[in-house]
mmCIF file of C-alpha atoms in Angstrom:
data_model
loop_
_atom_site.group_PDB
_atom_site.id
_atom_site.type_symbol
_atom_site.label_atom_id
_atom_site.label_comp_id
_atom_site.label_asym_id
_atom_site.label_seq_id
_atom_site.Cartn_x
_atom_site.Cartn_y
_atom_site.Cartn_z
ATOM 1 C CA MET A 23 -23.011 2.053 -12.440
ATOM 2 C CA ALA A 24 -21.757 -0.263 -10.070
ATOM 3 C CA THR A 25 -18.369 1.075 -9.801
ATOM 4 C CA GLU A 26 -19.912 4.349 -8.664
ATOM 5 C CA ALA A 27 -22.088 2.504 -6.293
ATOM 6 C CA MET A 28 -19.087 1.137 -4.400
ATOM 7 C CA GLY A 29 -17.664 4.637 -4.009
ATOM 8 C CA PHE A 30 -15.074 4.768 -6.970
ATOM 9 C CA PRO A 31 -15.048 7.812 -9.411
ATOM 10 C CA LYS A 32 -15.560 7.347 -13.132
ATOM 11 C CA SER A 33 -12.031 8.484 -13.597
ATOM 12 C CA ALA A 34 -10.680 5.195 -11.947
ATOM 13 C CA MET A 35 -12.063 3.040 -14.684
ATOM 14 C CA ARG A 36 -9.317 1.927 -17.193
ATOM 15 C CA PRO A 37 -10.148 0.719 -20.600
ATOM 16 C CA ALA A 38 -9.473 -2.825 -21.168
ATOM 17 C CA ALA A 39 -11.021 -5.085 -23.665
ATOM 18 C CA SER A 40 -9.599 -8.386 -21.961
ATOM 19 C CA ALA A 41 -7.747 -9.740 -18.899
ATOM 20 C CA THR A 42 -4.452 -9.812 -20.767
ATOM 21 C CA ALA A 43 -5.013 -5.980 -21.706
ATOM 22 C CA ALA A 44 -5.707 -5.293 -18.189
ATOM 23 C CA ALA A 45 -2.820 -6.802 -17.087
ATOM 24 C CA ALA A 46 -0.524 -5.113 -19.381
ATOM 25 C CA ASP A 47 -2.075 -1.687 -18.328
ATOM 26 C CA ALA A 48 -1.383 -2.418 -14.705
ATOM 27 C CA ALA A 49 2.154 -4.018 -15.181
ATOM 28 C CA SER A 50 3.117 -0.828 -17.158
ATOM 29 C CA GLY A 51 1.904 1.547 -14.598
ATOM 30 C CA ALA A 52 -1.322 2.548 -15.820
ATOM 31 C CA ASP A 53 0.051 5.979 -16.876
ATOM 32 C CA GLY A 54 0.667 6.672 -13.409
ATOM 33 C CA GLN A 55 -2.859 6.372 -12.249
ATOM 34 C CA HIS A 56 -2.763 5.017 -8.501
ATOM 35 C CA LEU A 57 -6.504 4.336 -8.096
ATOM 36 C CA ARG A 58 -7.671 2.156 -11.078
ATOM 37 C CA VAL A 59 -10.765 -0.111 -11.822
ATOM 38 C CA TYR A 60 -10.498 -2.893 -14.317
ATOM 39 C CA SER A 61 -14.144 -4.447 -15.451
ATOM 40 C CA ILE A 62 -12.572 -7.883 -15.845
ATOM 41 C CA ALA A 63 -13.185 -11.262 -14.169
ATOM 42 C CA GLY A 64 -10.870 -11.406 -11.009
ATOM 43 C CA GLU A 65 -9.647 -14.834 -11.763
ATOM 44 C CA ASP A 66 -8.482 -14.009 -15.345
ATOM 45 C CA PHE A 67 -6.871 -10.855 -14.420
ATOM 46 C CA VAL A 68 -4.837 -12.063 -11.639
ATOM 47 C CA GLU A 69 -3.629 -14.995 -13.930
ATOM 48 C CA ALA A 70 -2.849 -12.598 -16.709
ATOM 49 C CA LEU A 71 -0.837 -10.439 -14.307
ATOM 50 C CA ALA A 72 1.096 -13.204 -12.605
ATOM 51 C CA ALA A 73 2.314 -13.993 -16.000
ATOM 52 C CA LYS A 74 3.142 -10.353 -17.296
ATOM 53 C CA ALA A 75 4.241 -8.474 -14.231
ATOM 54 C CA GLY A 76 8.003 -8.299 -13.220
ATOM 55 C CA GLU A 77 9.575 -9.198 -9.997
ATOM 56 C CA ASP A 78 8.950 -5.699 -8.595
ATOM 57 C CA TYR A 79 5.175 -5.713 -8.948
ATOM 58 C CA ARG A 80 4.020 -7.075 -5.585
ATOM 59 C CA TYR A 81 0.842 -6.436 -3.585
ATOM 60 C CA ASP A 82 1.055 -5.735 -0.030
ATOM 61 C CA LEU A 83 -2.725 -6.245 0.546
ATOM 62 C CA VAL A 84 -5.150 -8.287 -1.338
ATOM 63 C CA TYR A 85 -8.966 -8.263 -0.441
ATOM 64 C CA ILE A 86 -11.170 -10.907 -1.609
ATOM 65 C CA ASP A 87 -14.774 -9.728 -1.604
ATOM 66 C CA ALA A 88 -16.348 -11.795 -4.360
ATOM 67 C CA PHE A 89 -19.983 -13.405 -4.287
ATOM 68 C CA ASP A 90 -22.313 -14.968 -6.701
ATOM 69 C CA LYS A 91 -26.021 -14.333 -6.637
ATOM 70 C CA LYS A 92 -26.361 -16.748 -4.129
ATOM 71 C CA GLY A 93 -23.874 -15.051 -1.768
ATOM 72 C CA GLN A 94 -21.383 -17.881 -2.311
ATOM 73 C CA VAL A 95 -17.744 -17.175 -3.264
ATOM 74 C CA PRO A 96 -16.854 -18.520 -6.792
ATOM 75 C CA PRO A 97 -15.028 -21.783 -6.380
ATOM 76 C CA VAL A 98 -12.325 -20.910 -8.823
ATOM 77 C CA LEU A 99 -11.341 -18.303 -6.322
ATOM 78 C CA VAL A 100 -10.819 -20.832 -3.148
ATOM 79 C CA GLU A 101 -9.749 -24.005 -5.159
ATOM 80 C CA SER A 102 -6.901 -25.762 -3.606
ATOM 81 C CA GLY A 103 -4.042 -26.045 -6.166
ATOM 82 C CA GLY A 104 -6.075 -23.784 -8.424
ATOM 83 C CA ALA A 105 -4.803 -21.462 -10.911
ATOM 84 C CA PHE A 106 -6.037 -18.203 -9.084
ATOM 85 C CA LEU A 107 -4.347 -18.876 -5.868
ATOM 86 C CA LYS A 108 -1.126 -20.226 -7.683
ATOM 87 C CA SER A 109 -1.086 -16.731 -9.539
ATOM 88 C CA LEU A 110 -1.938 -14.893 -6.594
ATOM 89 C CA SER A 111 0.913 -16.461 -4.569
ATOM 90 C CA LYS A 112 3.186 -15.120 -7.049
ATOM 91 C CA LEU A 113 2.241 -11.532 -6.963
ATOM 92 C CA LEU A 114 2.310 -11.252 -2.904
ATOM 93 C CA ALA A 115 5.126 -9.121 -1.418
ATOM 94 C CA PRO A 116 7.213 -11.008 1.270
ATOM 95 C CA LYS A 117 4.865 -9.654 4.002
ATOM 96 C CA ALA A 118 1.538 -9.450 2.099
ATOM 97 C CA THR A 119 -1.587 -9.733 4.062
ATOM 98 C CA ILE A 120 -4.775 -11.294 2.178
ATOM 99 C CA VAL A 121 -8.282 -10.636 3.621
ATOM 100 C CA LEU A 122 -11.216 -12.850 2.743
ATOM 101 C CA ASN A 123 -14.952 -11.406 3.450
ATOM 102 C CA LEU A 124 -17.655 -14.091 3.803
ATOM 103 C CA LEU A 125 -21.394 -14.193 4.829
ATOM 104 C CA VAL A 126 -21.740 -16.234 7.600
ATOM 105 C CA GLY A 127 -24.213 -16.085 10.581
ATOM 106 C CA LEU A 128 -23.454 -16.460 13.971
ATOM 107 C CA THR A 129 -24.294 -20.219 13.702
ATOM 108 C CA GLY A 130 -21.206 -20.777 11.749
ATOM 109 C CA SER A 131 -23.295 -21.008 8.408
ATOM 110 C CA GLY A 132 -24.356 -18.728 5.933
ATOM 111 C CA SER A 133 -24.715 -17.780 2.239
ATOM 112 C CA SER A 134 -20.766 -18.648 2.058
ATOM 113 C CA GLY A 135 -21.370 -22.134 3.396
ATOM 114 C CA GLY A 136 -21.054 -24.230 6.171
ATOM 115 C CA PRO A 137 -18.361 -24.823 8.636
ATOM 116 C CA ASP A 138 -16.747 -27.578 6.427
ATOM 117 C CA GLU A 139 -16.893 -25.411 3.271
ATOM 118 C CA ILE A 140 -15.603 -22.534 5.118
ATOM 119 C CA GLU A 141 -12.554 -24.376 6.660
ATOM 120 C CA ALA A 142 -11.887 -25.940 3.196
ATOM 121 C CA MET A 143 -11.432 -22.229 1.977
ATOM 122 C CA ILE A 144 -9.419 -21.138 4.465
ATOM 123 C CA ALA A 145 -6.989 -23.890 4.490
ATOM 124 C CA ALA A 146 -6.705 -23.520 0.619
ATOM 125 C CA ILE A 147 -5.629 -19.787 0.690
ATOM 126 C CA HIS A 148 -3.320 -20.669 3.735
ATOM 127 C CA GLU A 149 -1.681 -23.559 1.833
ATOM 128 C CA SER A 150 -1.408 -21.688 -1.346
ATOM 129 C CA CYS A 151 -0.249 -18.337 -0.179
ATOM 130 C CA CYS A 152 1.030 -18.333 3.423
ATOM 131 C CA ASP A 153 4.232 -19.393 5.030
ATOM 132 C CA ALA A 154 3.543 -22.837 6.987
ATOM 133 C CA ASP A 155 5.947 -21.849 9.840
ATOM 134 C CA SER A 156 5.498 -17.954 10.263
ATOM 135 C CA SER A 157 2.090 -17.173 9.117
ATOM 136 C CA GLU A 158 -0.806 -16.014 11.240
ATOM 137 C CA VAL A 159 -4.514 -16.319 10.558
ATOM 138 C CA PHE A 160 -7.353 -14.643 12.556
ATOM 139 C CA THR A 161 -10.943 -14.039 12.155
ATOM 140 C CA VAL A 162 -13.460 -11.476 13.070
ATOM 141 C CA ARG A 163 -16.933 -10.335 12.564
ATOM 142 C CA THR A 164 -18.644 -6.917 11.617
ATOM 143 C CA PRO A 165 -21.198 -6.184 14.609
ATOM 144 C CA ILE A 166 -24.433 -7.645 13.819
ATOM 145 C CA TYR A 167 -26.131 -4.321 13.977
ATOM 146 C CA GLU A 168 -23.814 -2.951 11.211
ATOM 147 C CA SER A 169 -23.840 -5.581 8.628
ATOM 148 C CA SER A 170 -25.988 -8.693 7.334
ATOM 149 C CA GLY A 171 -23.217 -11.115 8.895
ATOM 150 C CA ASN A 172 -19.799 -10.609 7.746
ATOM 151 C CA GLN A 173 -17.151 -12.856 8.601
ATOM 152 C CA VAL A 174 -13.605 -11.663 7.867
ATOM 153 C CA TYR A 175 -10.478 -13.839 7.663
ATOM 154 C CA GLY A 176 -6.972 -12.347 7.869
ATOM 155 C CA PHE A 177 -4.138 -13.840 6.602
ATOM 156 C CA LEU A 178 -0.513 -12.673 7.588
ATOM 157 C CA CYS A 179 1.252 -14.498 5.044
ATOM 158 C CA SER A 180 4.559 -14.611 6.436
ATOM 159 C CA GLY A 181 3.647 -13.350 9.958
ATOM 160 C CA ARG A 182 4.019 -9.848 11.390
ATOM 161 C CA PRO A 183 6.629 -7.115 10.204
ATOM 162 C CA SER A 184 10.225 -7.495 10.992
ATOM 163 C CA GLY A 185 10.823 -6.290 14.748
ATOM 164 C CA ALA A 186 7.325 -6.953 15.915
ATOM 165 C CA ASP A 187 6.913 -8.712 19.209
ATOM 166 C CA ARG A 188 5.508 -11.984 18.291
ATOM 167 C CA SER A 189 5.217 -12.895 22.144
ATOM 168 C CA GLU A 190 2.113 -10.636 22.293
ATOM 169 C CA PRO A 191 -0.994 -12.025 21.330
ATOM 170 C CA LEU A 192 -2.120 -10.957 17.797
ATOM 171 C CA LYS A 193 -5.542 -9.928 18.923
ATOM 172 C CA GLU A 194 -3.863 -7.565 21.425
ATOM 173 C CA ALA A 195 -1.253 -6.545 18.766
ATOM 174 C CA LEU A 196 -4.229 -5.460 16.364
ATOM 175 C CA LYS A 197 -6.075 -3.575 19.081
ATOM 176 C CA SER A 198 -2.865 -1.614 19.996
ATOM 177 C CA SER A 199 -2.326 -0.789 16.083
ATOM 178 C CA ALA A 200 -5.893 0.036 15.474
ATOM 179 C CA GLU A 201 -5.914 2.415 18.696
ATOM 180 C CA ARG A 202 -2.798 4.162 17.143
ATOM 181 C CA LEU A 203 -4.271 4.411 13.882
ATOM 182 C CA ASN A 204 -7.552 6.058 15.491
ATOM 183 C CA ALA A 205 -5.383 8.699 17.255
ATOM 184 C CA ASP A 206 -3.369 9.437 14.322
ATOM 185 C CA PHE A 207 -6.089 9.523 11.548
ATOM 186 C CA PRO A 208 -6.346 13.030 9.827
ATOM 187 C CA ALA A 209 -9.568 15.053 10.221
ATOM 188 C CA ASP A 210 -11.923 15.491 7.431
ATOM 189 C CA SER A 211 -13.298 18.669 6.182
ATOM 190 C CA LEU A 212 -15.688 19.076 9.226
ATOM 191 C CA GLY A 213 -12.786 18.345 11.541
ATOM 192 C CA GLN A 214 -13.697 14.761 12.379
ATOM 193 C CA LYS A 215 -11.504 11.788 12.483
ATOM 194 C CA LEU A 216 -12.826 8.172 12.468
ATOM 195 C CA ARG A 217 -16.220 8.267 13.654
ATOM 196 C CA PHE A 218 -16.189 4.720 14.832
ATOM 197 C CA GLU A 219 -14.114 3.019 17.522
ATOM 198 C CA PHE A 220 -11.799 0.936 14.984
ATOM 199 C CA ALA A 221 -9.969 -0.981 17.787
ATOM 200 C CA ARG A 222 -13.226 -2.701 18.919
ATOM 201 C CA ARG A 223 -14.144 -3.518 15.387
ATOM 202 C CA VAL A 224 -10.642 -5.211 14.401
ATOM 203 C CA VAL A 225 -11.120 -7.836 17.513
ATOM 204 C CA HIS A 226 -14.931 -8.134 17.576
ATOM 205 C CA ALA A 227 -15.546 -11.851 17.876
ATOM 206 C CA TYR A 228 -12.031 -12.586 17.306
ATOM 207 C CA ARG A 229 -10.368 -16.110 17.022
ATOM 208 C CA ASP A 230 -7.096 -17.606 15.788
ATOM 209 C CA TRP A 231 -7.276 -20.081 13.170
ATOM 210 C CA LYS A 232 -4.749 -22.998 13.019
ATOM 211 C CA PRO A 233 -4.420 -25.445 10.127
ATOM 212 C CA SER A 234 -5.922 -28.811 11.103
#
């Protein structure tokens, strides 16, 4: 089962016959279940949830990791002014972060598209979900020996948390935060903490992105 292959237990699955039913379940608290999976088209779920959820139902982090059989991001998810991004913007907390995973090679092109297509996707998300003045957008890559070419874009929709020093380059702020996480991460049953250098990964091939 795909859900288990991704590391989710069977118990995470929630019964939902439609996007509307899934949205109603999520908005009502899903019987207190924190980890939950709905086998529903993502764009339909987000649209239904935006219409159903109350003002206090907001996401701090949204991770978009969706590809078709060719490795391309479904256009409906990155359509400028489209229903998905409009609905998503209504569900974001004031200091939300969006992460978009793309399949892009070192040449700047890949299954997810070429430079122009990728630029259009990033611009669409930024325009629909981010504050034009305070937001920050960056991109990093997973080390090539650990993946098949993942380019990850991070959108700090309203910028860094209140009180953060914005004079420090975002790259350095991310690295410092990752170092603290590495140091404080709880050990597993074998007494091991994170078994990789998180700080290096959050800045690998780092680049800031600015709207053109």
